[in-house]
Amino acid sequence: FAGARERPPSAGAMGDGSNVPSEDAAPTPAARDGAVEDGRPDEEKVQAEERQVGPHARFGVTEPISLGLPTQAELAQTEALAEELRRDAPLETQDKMRFRAAVLVELRRIVLQWIYEVSIGQGMEEEAARMAGAKIFTFGSYRLGLVSPGSDIDALCVAPRHISREAFFQVLVTKLQEHPDISELSPVPDAYVPIIKLKLSGVEIDLLFARLLLPQIPEDLETLTDDSLLKNLDDKTVRCLNGCRVADHILALAPDAERFKEALRLVKVWAKRRGIYSNVLGFFGGITWSILVARVCQLYPHYTTSALVKRFFRVYDRWNWKHPVVLCQILEQSSVTGLMAFKVWNPKVYPQDRMHLMPVITPAFPSMNSTYNVTESTKRIILDEFSRAYKVVDQVEMGKHRWSEVYRPFPFFSLFRQYLHIEVLAKSTQVFTKWMGWIESKLRHLVKHLENVPSVLQVRPWPNHLSFQDPEWPHASAVFMGLTIGKKAIHGQRGNTVDLRHQVSQFVEIINGWHERAENAGQCEMRVRSVKRSELPDYCPEDGRPRKKCSHQSLTDSPEAALVAEAAAEAASGPRLAATAMLSTATAPTAAAGAAAAPAPPQMEPPPGEPPAKRPRLDDSTNGRGPVAALPLPGTAAPPASQPAAAAAPPPAAGAVPPQAPEGPQPATVDGSQAGAPQAPKGAAVPPPAGLAGSQ
């Protein structure tokens, strides 16, 4: 094959304008060798040096798109990429990795001692109790070898059949509390994926538990990929096991583990800095990004890291999302005794599976969709980021940008004029873990409610929550959502008044469904308010400060930079009426407020037949916040006099300009006494699919 050229590319391999193969059938020979973009030859065809073809190999469910070997230019780009990642996103040092390994050894020692004591307590002989055994398996970034400084370790404790989950959360937790090097211990036994969060010698660990139906755990048990281990296990145990099982399957299905890890490292840094790394908020989590990268490695088995990264962004920018991304055939196991009760993702059988917008299927049995939380808004955001990244990588190859431009942080706190600001507060670490997990798991409902408001053009939840100091609450974290509000002329003024109180009230009602509200009364609180960009708290990053001048526009990100400049110019031009989000979390009238809440202003919609703006502005607030009243919920105390409810006001006369909102924060609060159902601290939204436990 020396000197052989790849065949000319061909478009439409999936029959829908996409240039990547369908997962349902093998691609055509032309489709395997490249694609056409806008009628122009693929960049591989016009490279200065010929790409040689490597040996035939097939990984996954289709033939590869290309068997090409790396070019010298790609090898040089890979070196440059590795150097920039070492500088901008270094991995944990070897000394720190050895320390983490020693921490896991200590954790296993504690677990073995616990199992011995429980076994003796059940009447077992001492020798049998010592032989019962236990294993600690890891998954997530630690298992994949992509450990960043300060990151946690996702771990699974595997125990024999006579050790119950109750003993894990009662006896072991007591033992952990007595250990001098363990701190911030927070068990969550009632979560969808039961978990113990702790710090051991300063290293954060998320510890899951699985009881196998074995009399003892053998020392040579090195993997959990054998499906027979799942026979007759309960659903919670299977969910805990699948984190490790999925990680092992991904590594086994990738053609080259090292190239896979290098490409995944770039993708994870990019996704985190661009604000699209969060399964619970409707973006993609760690498992999903790993599966996507592994699939591209299967389609280009001989490519080097830099080439894989570019194909990654191109493939998923053009992917037909009616087809799932899979690494291997989906197994049903419907005829195997002990396994037939497990539900496997199948849109032909389950109508709800057909509703998934961007299905990415886990490779381990029982296969599930890892992107069940994706909404229309987050799908558009993810696709926009794929498209942007592909264009930037193209510029990098031409020498116009460095690799760091690909993962340049998204300027979230500069791109919107209106934000939804949610504060999560608690008195203790354990209550905060449960409270934050519950609220975070329900944020996707708020996104969906806001998507249904016609004047709200975009909702962008920000996954990077910010911790801050509150004088009354030891544990405080803030969640933000950027809102893009449509604009038009109203009463001779540019602007739009949008009432979001109903959507926020729906969200509060969901939050009030927490079943631990009674026992945690007064121990936690949630505040919701709308804020302008200029009113963002001081603890927000610097890009949240108002800009007076236009910043330098990147060639590859000019729309983003232009919107920042436009927002800054409008902010400097003085106060004027525009779209105002008026929020209230009250779910019932309150006598303590002394007056009814102000009637909602009319919700403005574009006239019939009027096209939307070609490029809507991302800045939509008035001179002040929308009137957000601190109204008590049923069963809570009345608000302080400094935060009265909004007084009733008559509707404006025809042609009148809507009144401006009062200045200053007036948060609507949700007291912990109205809360309940603990969730996994990872923030499992709805019951997460098997294989995602603790991996986000």
XYZ file of C-alpha atoms in Angstrom:
696
model
C 0.000 0.000 0.000
C 3.013 2.301 0.050
C 2.345 5.581 -1.720
C -1.321 4.787 -2.287
C -3.734 7.693 -2.226
C -7.093 7.685 -0.540
C -9.997 7.693 -2.952
C -11.734 11.003 -3.717
C -14.394 11.796 -1.133
C -18.112 11.590 -1.636
C -20.950 13.388 0.141
C -24.221 12.217 1.554
C -23.112 8.961 3.129
C -26.072 9.027 5.446
C -28.626 10.039 2.873
C -29.501 13.284 4.668
C -26.691 15.582 3.644
C -24.409 14.364 6.393
C -20.901 13.286 5.473
C -20.419 10.566 8.054
C -21.642 7.004 7.799
C -24.876 5.785 9.271
C -24.558 3.460 12.240
C -27.200 1.237 10.671
C -25.186 0.076 7.694
C -21.619 -0.004 6.472
C -20.584 3.125 4.574
C -19.983 3.137 0.867
C -16.345 2.817 -0.269
C -16.287 6.485 -1.171
C -17.679 7.488 2.184
C -14.907 5.647 4.004
C -12.259 7.837 2.442
C -13.524 11.318 3.235
C -16.254 13.812 2.525
C -17.053 16.875 0.487
C -17.616 20.185 2.214
C -19.546 22.817 0.275
C -18.511 21.303 -3.039
C -14.799 21.630 -2.264
C -12.402 18.675 -2.015
C -11.675 17.345 1.446
C -8.542 18.898 2.952
C -6.834 15.490 2.909
C -6.991 15.483 -0.878
C -5.131 18.746 -1.213
C -2.407 18.167 1.347
C 1.078 18.767 0.064
C 2.248 15.289 0.915
C 0.464 12.079 0.039
C -1.304 10.163 2.777
C -0.371 6.517 2.785
C -2.880 3.833 3.687
C -2.379 1.475 6.605
C -3.484 -2.145 7.048
C -7.162 -2.952 7.012
C -8.870 -2.937 10.393
C -12.463 -2.818 11.524
C -13.615 -1.636 14.912
C -17.192 -1.162 15.965
C -20.320 -1.586 13.865
C -19.093 -0.236 10.498
C -16.033 -0.198 8.308
C -13.675 2.737 8.993
C -14.069 5.964 7.050
C -10.327 6.120 6.412
C -7.339 3.820 6.869
C -4.899 6.647 6.204
C -1.624 6.876 8.107
C -0.492 10.122 9.777
C 1.308 12.709 7.664
C 4.369 14.597 8.833
C 2.283 17.749 9.189
C -0.189 15.937 11.437
C 2.603 14.522 13.572
C 3.988 18.043 14.030
C 0.522 19.337 14.919
C 0.163 16.551 17.475
C 3.407 17.601 19.155
C 2.237 21.210 19.272
C -1.119 20.117 20.712
C 0.518 18.024 23.421
C 2.808 20.900 24.382
C -0.065 23.377 24.724
C -2.112 20.935 26.799
C 0.841 20.357 29.117
C 1.024 24.109 29.602
C -2.695 24.973 29.842
C -4.254 21.825 31.336
C -1.534 19.767 33.039
C -2.267 16.331 34.404
C -1.493 15.251 37.940
C 2.221 14.694 38.601
C 3.615 11.203 39.043
C 4.265 11.845 42.729
C 0.661 12.915 43.262
C -0.573 9.869 41.326
C 1.452 7.596 43.606
C -0.072 9.398 46.565
C -3.578 8.817 45.173
C -2.774 5.138 44.717
C -1.665 4.986 48.351
C -4.945 6.631 49.386
C -6.879 3.903 47.552
C -4.800 1.256 49.323
C -5.737 2.806 52.659
C -9.390 2.903 51.634
C -9.293 -0.796 50.784
C -7.689 -1.552 54.145
C -10.571 0.216 55.894
C -13.122 -1.663 53.783
C -11.521 -5.055 54.446
C -11.523 -4.398 58.184
C -15.191 -3.379 57.998
C -16.153 -6.540 56.108
C -14.238 -8.689 58.599
C -16.071 -7.096 61.528
C -19.498 -7.453 59.888
C -18.747 -11.074 58.979
C -17.736 -11.879 62.547
C -20.885 -10.157 63.780
C -22.941 -12.484 61.589
C -21.393 -15.543 63.235
C -18.823 -16.498 60.598
C -15.600 -18.281 61.532
C -12.606 -15.987 61.758
C -10.824 -17.597 58.803
C -13.940 -17.356 56.624
C -14.413 -13.733 57.657
C -10.858 -12.911 56.629
C -11.302 -14.705 53.305
C -14.550 -12.870 52.464
C -12.534 -10.194 50.741
C -13.428 -6.962 48.925
C -12.147 -5.000 45.954
C -11.950 -1.310 45.133
C -12.459 -0.556 41.422
C -12.119 2.880 39.850
C -13.831 4.475 36.881
C -14.194 7.931 35.364
C -11.122 10.091 34.756
C -8.966 8.107 37.189
C -9.629 4.849 35.345
C -8.904 6.530 32.002
C -5.641 8.028 33.243
C -6.745 11.648 32.756
C -6.449 12.944 36.310
C -6.299 16.693 36.746
C -4.895 18.311 39.913
C -7.606 18.487 42.542
C -10.028 16.156 40.751
C -11.885 13.473 42.666
C -11.667 9.689 42.362
C -14.737 7.712 41.330
C -14.506 4.386 43.161
C -16.648 1.281 43.634
C -16.549 -1.026 46.638
C -17.363 -4.623 45.616
C -18.378 -6.904 48.503
C -19.578 -10.522 48.898
C -23.237 -11.468 49.153
C -23.535 -11.425 52.944
C -22.624 -7.711 53.135
C -25.712 -5.524 52.776
C -26.102 -1.984 51.529
C -27.457 -1.057 54.970
C -24.171 -2.168 56.543
C -22.319 -0.021 53.983
C -24.223 3.119 54.996
C -24.382 2.435 58.716
C -21.429 0.390 59.942
C -18.883 1.576 57.362
C -19.929 5.213 57.680
C -19.424 5.006 61.451
C -15.993 3.490 60.898
C -15.084 6.203 58.398
C -16.129 8.905 60.871
C -13.591 7.546 63.357
C -10.694 7.708 60.895
C -8.424 10.698 61.658
C -7.614 11.405 57.991
C -11.210 11.402 56.729
C -13.193 14.620 56.485
C -16.265 16.019 54.734
C -18.027 12.670 55.020
C -21.454 12.812 53.351
C -23.457 9.590 52.832
C -26.489 9.705 50.518
C -28.126 6.282 50.927
C -31.482 7.134 49.340
C -30.094 8.536 46.103
C -30.866 6.897 42.778
C -27.197 5.864 42.784
C -26.352 5.476 46.509
C -23.046 7.106 47.300
C -20.676 8.144 50.078
C -18.696 11.327 49.453
C -15.586 11.821 51.541
C -12.100 13.223 51.667
C -9.294 10.841 52.622
C -5.946 12.535 53.239
C -7.221 15.506 51.248
C -8.298 13.483 48.200
C -11.981 13.648 47.297
C -13.571 10.235 46.719
C -17.051 9.317 45.492
C -17.584 5.780 46.775
C -20.313 3.488 45.407
C -21.236 0.025 46.657
C -22.106 -3.249 44.888
C -22.841 -6.608 46.477
C -22.096 -9.533 44.165
C -23.815 -12.883 44.619
C -20.510 -14.551 45.498
C -19.529 -16.064 48.879
C -16.211 -14.214 48.680
C -14.504 -11.730 46.371
C -11.463 -13.402 44.775
C -8.166 -11.543 44.722
C -7.776 -12.180 40.988
C -11.037 -10.406 40.090
C -9.574 -7.678 37.888
C -12.592 -6.647 35.807
C -16.374 -6.558 36.053
C -17.112 -6.887 32.328
C -18.535 -10.415 32.595
C -22.319 -10.075 32.144
C -22.938 -13.143 34.293
C -21.929 -11.089 37.348
C -25.182 -9.159 36.894
C -27.491 -12.153 37.173
C -30.313 -11.614 39.666
C -28.849 -8.369 40.985
C -31.100 -5.458 41.926
C -31.223 -2.327 39.779
C -29.261 -0.152 42.215
C -26.385 -2.604 42.250
C -26.321 -2.780 38.452
C -26.275 1.003 38.208
C -23.301 1.130 40.564
C -21.432 -1.590 38.649
C -21.939 -0.084 35.216
C -19.628 2.878 35.785
C -16.659 0.507 35.873
C -18.115 -1.782 33.208
C -18.628 1.051 30.722
C -15.119 2.445 31.256
C -13.540 -0.978 30.662
C -15.631 -1.559 27.525
C -14.665 1.826 26.067
C -10.959 1.173 26.564
C -11.321 -2.285 25.005
C -13.249 -0.985 21.969
C -10.888 1.896 21.119
C -8.297 0.882 18.476
C -5.402 2.548 20.323
C -5.876 3.358 24.009
C -3.135 5.997 24.169
C -4.328 7.969 21.128
C -7.869 7.707 22.467
C -6.813 9.166 25.824
C -4.845 11.994 24.186
C -7.783 13.003 21.981
C -10.220 12.687 24.879
C -8.031 14.928 26.993
C -8.355 17.779 24.483
C -12.092 17.204 24.061
C -12.748 17.270 27.816
C -10.731 20.462 28.299
C -12.610 22.042 25.388
C -16.039 20.945 26.658
C -15.403 22.173 30.205
C -14.067 25.559 29.147
C -16.845 26.079 26.617
C -19.455 25.266 29.256
C -20.957 22.119 27.714
C -19.688 19.490 30.161
C -22.646 18.540 32.350
C -25.009 15.630 31.878
C -27.424 16.896 34.505
C -27.914 20.273 32.790
C -28.638 18.722 29.401
C -25.135 18.785 27.933
C -22.773 15.793 27.718
C -21.065 14.159 30.688
C -17.734 12.362 30.892
C -19.067 8.995 29.737
C -20.690 10.567 26.661
C -17.563 12.436 25.590
C -15.547 9.237 26.017
C -17.923 7.247 23.796
C -17.921 9.956 21.112
C -14.114 10.092 21.001
C -13.834 6.289 20.941
C -16.230 6.120 17.979
C -14.118 8.565 15.978
C -11.045 6.482 16.816
C -12.883 3.479 15.337
C -13.690 5.401 12.150
C -10.064 6.596 11.741
C -8.040 3.785 13.378
C -4.569 4.912 12.231
C -4.895 8.664 12.678
C -2.772 10.624 15.122
C -4.199 12.814 17.889
C -4.418 16.134 16.036
C -6.138 14.493 13.057
C -8.547 12.639 15.363
C -9.492 15.895 17.072
C -10.334 17.556 13.779
C -12.368 14.534 12.597
C -14.120 14.492 15.955
C -15.522 17.986 15.453
C -16.307 17.416 11.772
C -18.057 14.079 12.280
C -20.369 15.281 15.035
C -21.010 18.643 13.427
C -22.463 16.667 10.489
C -23.891 13.696 12.348
C -27.475 12.691 11.649
C -28.771 12.527 15.216
C -31.686 10.363 14.194
C -29.068 7.621 14.400
C -27.464 6.751 17.751
C -23.734 6.733 18.333
C -22.736 3.205 19.337
C -19.396 1.469 19.818
C -20.682 -2.094 19.425
C -23.839 -4.045 18.787
C -26.523 -3.562 21.425
C -27.171 -6.823 23.285
C -30.640 -7.657 24.538
C -29.928 -10.757 26.686
C -33.684 -11.308 26.676
C -33.322 -15.094 26.824
C -30.634 -15.347 29.532
C -31.971 -16.307 32.941
C -31.229 -13.626 35.496
C -30.610 -10.930 32.865
C -33.857 -10.743 30.926
C -35.476 -8.293 33.360
C -33.041 -5.442 32.594
C -34.291 -2.722 30.248
C -32.069 -2.058 27.218
C -32.306 1.082 25.065
C -34.523 0.245 22.110
C -36.539 2.954 20.293
C -38.483 0.284 18.420
C -39.910 -1.046 21.668
C -39.945 1.948 24.030
C -41.615 5.162 22.778
C -39.693 7.301 25.276
C -36.413 6.191 23.686
C -37.588 7.641 20.381
C -37.819 11.060 22.033
C -34.091 11.300 22.741
C -32.524 14.122 20.746
C -28.855 13.069 20.619
C -28.635 9.377 21.596
C -25.197 8.118 22.620
C -25.451 4.522 23.824
C -23.313 2.942 26.532
C -21.468 -0.199 25.325
C -21.935 -2.370 28.435
C -25.066 -4.420 29.077
C -27.677 -3.151 29.822
C -27.076 -0.478 27.178
C -28.688 2.883 27.912
C -28.707 6.356 26.411
C -26.175 8.567 28.198
C -27.708 11.829 26.866
C -31.304 11.486 28.017
C -31.280 15.025 29.493
C -30.474 16.893 26.265
C -33.044 19.578 25.403
C -33.597 21.565 22.213
C -31.619 24.493 23.632
C -28.641 22.449 24.782
C -28.615 20.504 21.511
C -28.327 23.756 19.541
C -25.549 24.956 21.847
C -23.591 21.705 21.494
C -23.909 21.736 17.698
C -22.810 25.379 17.560
C -19.739 24.498 19.603
C -18.917 21.559 17.318
C -19.114 23.862 14.304
C -17.009 26.581 15.914
C -14.337 24.131 17.051
C -14.034 22.571 13.594
C -13.497 26.001 12.031
C -10.892 26.883 14.649
C -8.968 23.632 14.101
C -8.975 24.393 10.376
C -7.383 27.759 11.190
C -4.858 26.034 13.467
C -3.757 23.760 10.636
C -3.215 26.824 8.439
C -1.053 28.407 11.125
C -3.488 31.239 11.893
C -4.207 30.151 15.460
C -2.768 28.074 18.248
C -4.499 25.042 19.715
C -5.397 27.046 22.809
C -7.899 28.971 20.680
C -9.948 25.767 20.336
C -10.564 25.571 24.076
C -10.597 29.308 24.794
C -13.092 29.775 27.664
C -16.584 30.779 26.626
C -17.243 34.371 27.863
C -20.527 33.447 29.508
C -20.678 36.457 31.830
C -20.242 38.919 28.951
C -22.554 37.533 26.292
C -25.916 38.104 27.962
C -27.554 41.179 29.431
C -30.073 39.170 31.426
C -29.301 36.236 33.698
C -31.263 33.980 35.958
C -29.371 33.777 39.253
C -30.071 30.860 41.592
C -28.415 30.687 45.008
C -28.254 27.341 46.834
C -27.600 27.631 50.569
C -27.210 25.159 53.431
C -25.993 24.932 57.023
C -23.958 21.702 56.772
C -21.955 19.769 54.207
C -24.301 16.792 54.235
C -27.447 18.869 53.800
C -25.774 20.972 51.097
C -24.761 17.858 49.158
C -28.326 16.564 49.114
C -29.943 19.970 48.551
C -27.581 20.939 45.736
C -27.950 17.528 44.104
C -31.742 17.788 44.212
C -31.867 21.322 42.773
C -29.245 20.619 40.132
C -31.098 17.518 39.016
C -34.229 19.593 38.369
C -32.655 22.543 36.568
C -33.363 20.926 33.212
C -37.089 21.349 33.938
C -36.557 25.086 34.340
C -34.672 25.160 31.025
C -37.574 23.418 29.290
C -40.121 25.781 30.849
C -38.123 28.799 29.680
C -37.741 27.341 26.194
C -41.525 27.488 25.843
C -41.641 31.275 26.313
C -41.886 32.759 22.783
C -39.832 35.852 23.614
C -36.977 33.808 25.096
C -34.801 32.976 22.102
C -32.148 31.039 23.982
C -31.536 29.613 27.435
C -27.935 28.737 28.236
C -27.391 27.070 31.614
C -23.843 27.438 32.920
C -22.463 24.219 34.442
C -19.603 25.892 36.303
C -21.291 26.734 39.614
C -19.650 29.423 41.734
C -19.078 29.140 45.468
C -19.392 32.346 47.489
C -19.433 33.600 51.078
C -22.764 34.231 52.771
C -22.912 35.640 56.321
C -25.725 33.300 57.370
C -25.026 30.158 55.363
C -21.691 28.289 55.656
C -22.248 26.495 52.353
C -23.323 28.647 49.408
C -23.168 28.115 45.650
C -24.616 30.053 42.714
C -26.050 28.737 39.454
C -26.519 30.995 36.430
C -28.504 30.813 33.211
C -28.001 33.264 30.373
C -31.189 34.455 28.657
C -31.463 35.782 25.119
C -34.636 37.868 24.840
C -36.168 38.877 21.523
C -36.425 42.615 20.827
C -38.888 44.763 18.932
C -40.412 48.235 19.079
C -43.074 48.650 21.775
C -44.842 52.042 22.292
C -42.053 53.731 20.414
C -39.422 52.130 22.622
C -37.039 49.365 21.724
C -37.626 46.525 24.101
C -39.845 43.751 25.340
C -41.334 42.960 28.715
C -41.256 39.265 29.497
C -42.922 37.710 32.519
C -41.147 34.568 33.709
C -42.867 34.255 37.063
C -45.028 31.344 35.969
C -42.044 29.333 34.703
C -40.058 29.971 37.877
C -43.077 29.095 40.033
C -43.335 25.760 38.224
C -39.667 25.131 38.979
C -40.167 26.018 42.657
C -43.069 23.594 42.896
C -40.778 20.847 41.626
C -38.099 21.790 44.152
C -40.712 21.707 46.905
C -41.216 18.019 46.184
C -38.090 17.075 48.128
C -39.192 14.440 50.619
C -36.571 15.423 53.215
C -38.023 18.898 53.634
C -39.369 18.238 57.144
C -36.136 16.932 58.671
C -34.081 19.694 57.028
C -36.388 22.589 57.917
C -34.343 25.761 58.333
C -31.169 23.996 57.176
C -31.258 24.992 53.497
C -32.653 27.625 51.165
C -32.853 28.564 47.495
C -33.092 32.100 46.095
C -34.067 32.939 42.537
C -33.675 36.356 40.945
C -33.105 37.970 37.587
C -30.021 40.182 37.233
C -28.544 42.385 34.569
C -24.985 41.790 33.473
C -23.862 44.964 35.245
C -25.451 43.668 38.463
C -23.690 40.331 38.570
C -22.117 39.559 41.959
C -18.468 40.331 42.561
C -17.582 36.643 42.780
C -18.375 36.156 39.079
C -15.356 35.911 36.750
C -13.937 39.077 35.265
C -15.690 38.552 31.949
C -18.871 39.391 33.872
C -17.860 43.037 34.204
C -19.437 45.532 31.765
C -17.222 46.336 28.796
C -16.854 49.887 27.569
C -14.847 49.042 24.494
C -14.912 46.313 21.915
C -12.445 43.566 22.635
C -10.278 42.086 19.891
C -12.417 39.937 17.626
C -11.134 36.496 16.861
C -11.380 35.540 13.213
C -12.806 32.191 14.205
C -15.216 33.536 16.812
C -16.233 36.892 15.403
C -19.988 36.541 16.033
C -19.242 35.878 19.693
C -16.870 38.826 19.996
C -19.225 41.080 18.071
C -22.073 40.286 20.438
C -19.861 41.070 23.436
C -18.969 44.429 21.893
C -22.589 45.157 21.007
C -23.753 44.337 24.519
C -21.096 46.587 26.013
C -21.984 49.470 23.703
C -25.659 49.244 24.585
C -24.882 49.052 28.300
C -22.825 52.239 28.052
C -25.492 54.134 26.137
C -27.648 54.701 29.225
C -30.794 53.209 30.704
C -33.728 52.320 28.503
C -36.620 49.947 28.504
C -35.977 46.473 27.170
C -36.955 42.927 28.040
C -37.296 42.435 31.775
C -37.643 39.031 33.425
C -40.038 39.416 36.314
C -39.742 36.433 38.608
C -41.705 35.226 41.581
C -41.526 31.862 43.288
C -44.796 32.291 45.199
C -47.104 29.346 44.736
C -49.955 30.728 46.848
C -51.181 34.146 48.044
C -49.781 35.281 51.369
C -51.462 37.375 54.004
C -48.113 38.416 55.442
C -47.242 40.305 52.313
C -50.211 42.573 52.894
C -51.004 42.963 49.212
C -51.449 40.948 46.071
C -48.582 40.547 43.669
C -48.486 42.928 40.728
C -50.288 41.655 37.654
C -48.077 40.220 34.975
C -47.334 42.586 32.093
C -48.422 41.422 28.671
C -46.076 38.988 26.971
C -45.002 40.446 23.653
C -44.712 38.201 20.623
C -43.688 39.035 17.056
C -46.657 39.962 14.840
C -47.826 37.191 12.515
C -45.596 36.894 9.514
C -42.804 39.011 10.973
C -39.473 37.167 10.577
C -37.151 36.944 13.575
C -34.047 39.063 13.676
C -31.178 37.601 11.700
C -28.863 37.959 14.653
C -30.716 38.606 17.902
C -28.918 40.625 20.502
C -27.870 38.961 23.684
C -28.576 41.898 25.977
C -32.109 42.399 27.204
C -32.627 44.140 30.504
C -33.904 47.481 31.731
C -32.355 49.949 34.090
C -33.130 47.666 37.031
C -34.058 44.170 37.975
C -37.499 42.828 37.391
C -39.718 42.985 40.471
C -38.817 39.832 42.340
C -40.791 39.645 45.567
C -39.628 37.625 48.560
C -42.907 35.815 49.089
C -43.092 33.003 51.644
C -44.228 29.621 50.470
C -46.928 27.693 52.298
C -45.644 26.715 55.721
C -42.723 29.162 55.773
C -42.232 32.299 57.782
C -43.245 35.693 56.484
C -40.521 37.733 54.758
C -38.771 40.543 56.580
C -40.184 44.012 56.250
C -37.224 45.002 54.111
C -38.441 42.658 51.401
C -42.172 43.257 50.961
C -44.224 41.583 48.314
C -44.878 43.508 45.160
C -47.872 45.775 45.665
C -50.835 45.522 43.385
C -50.791 47.931 40.482
C -53.380 48.702 37.841
C -52.538 47.766 34.283
C -50.961 50.582 32.240
C -53.214 52.649 30.060
C -53.203 52.042 26.345
C -50.066 53.458 24.799
C -48.338 53.933 28.131
C -44.753 52.820 28.667
C -44.492 49.951 31.196
C -43.073 51.143 34.550
C -39.453 50.479 35.308
C -38.521 47.786 37.810
C -37.239 48.663 41.285
C -33.508 48.633 41.857
C -31.684 46.148 44.061
C -31.904 42.413 44.587
C -35.197 41.114 45.913
C -34.788 37.355 45.815
C -37.592 34.909 45.961
C -36.656 32.240 48.457
C -37.399 28.597 48.919
C -36.866 27.456 52.480
C -35.513 23.998 53.154
C -38.695 23.188 55.009
C -40.375 22.938 51.625
C -37.914 20.502 50.217
C -37.306 16.512 49.814
C -36.089 13.336 47.659
C -32.313 13.160 47.843
C -30.477 12.585 44.657
C -26.996 11.420 43.870
C -24.550 14.273 44.569
C -23.554 14.064 40.965
C -26.980 15.526 40.335
C -28.689 12.629 38.608
C -31.506 14.378 36.776
C -34.061 11.719 36.198
C -32.834 8.247 37.049
C -29.573 8.289 35.080
C -28.826 5.470 32.692
C -26.762 2.595 33.955
C -23.075 3.251 33.521
C -23.139 6.928 34.423
C -22.918 6.586 38.173
C -20.432 8.997 39.635
C -18.769 9.630 36.283
C -19.925 13.157 35.736
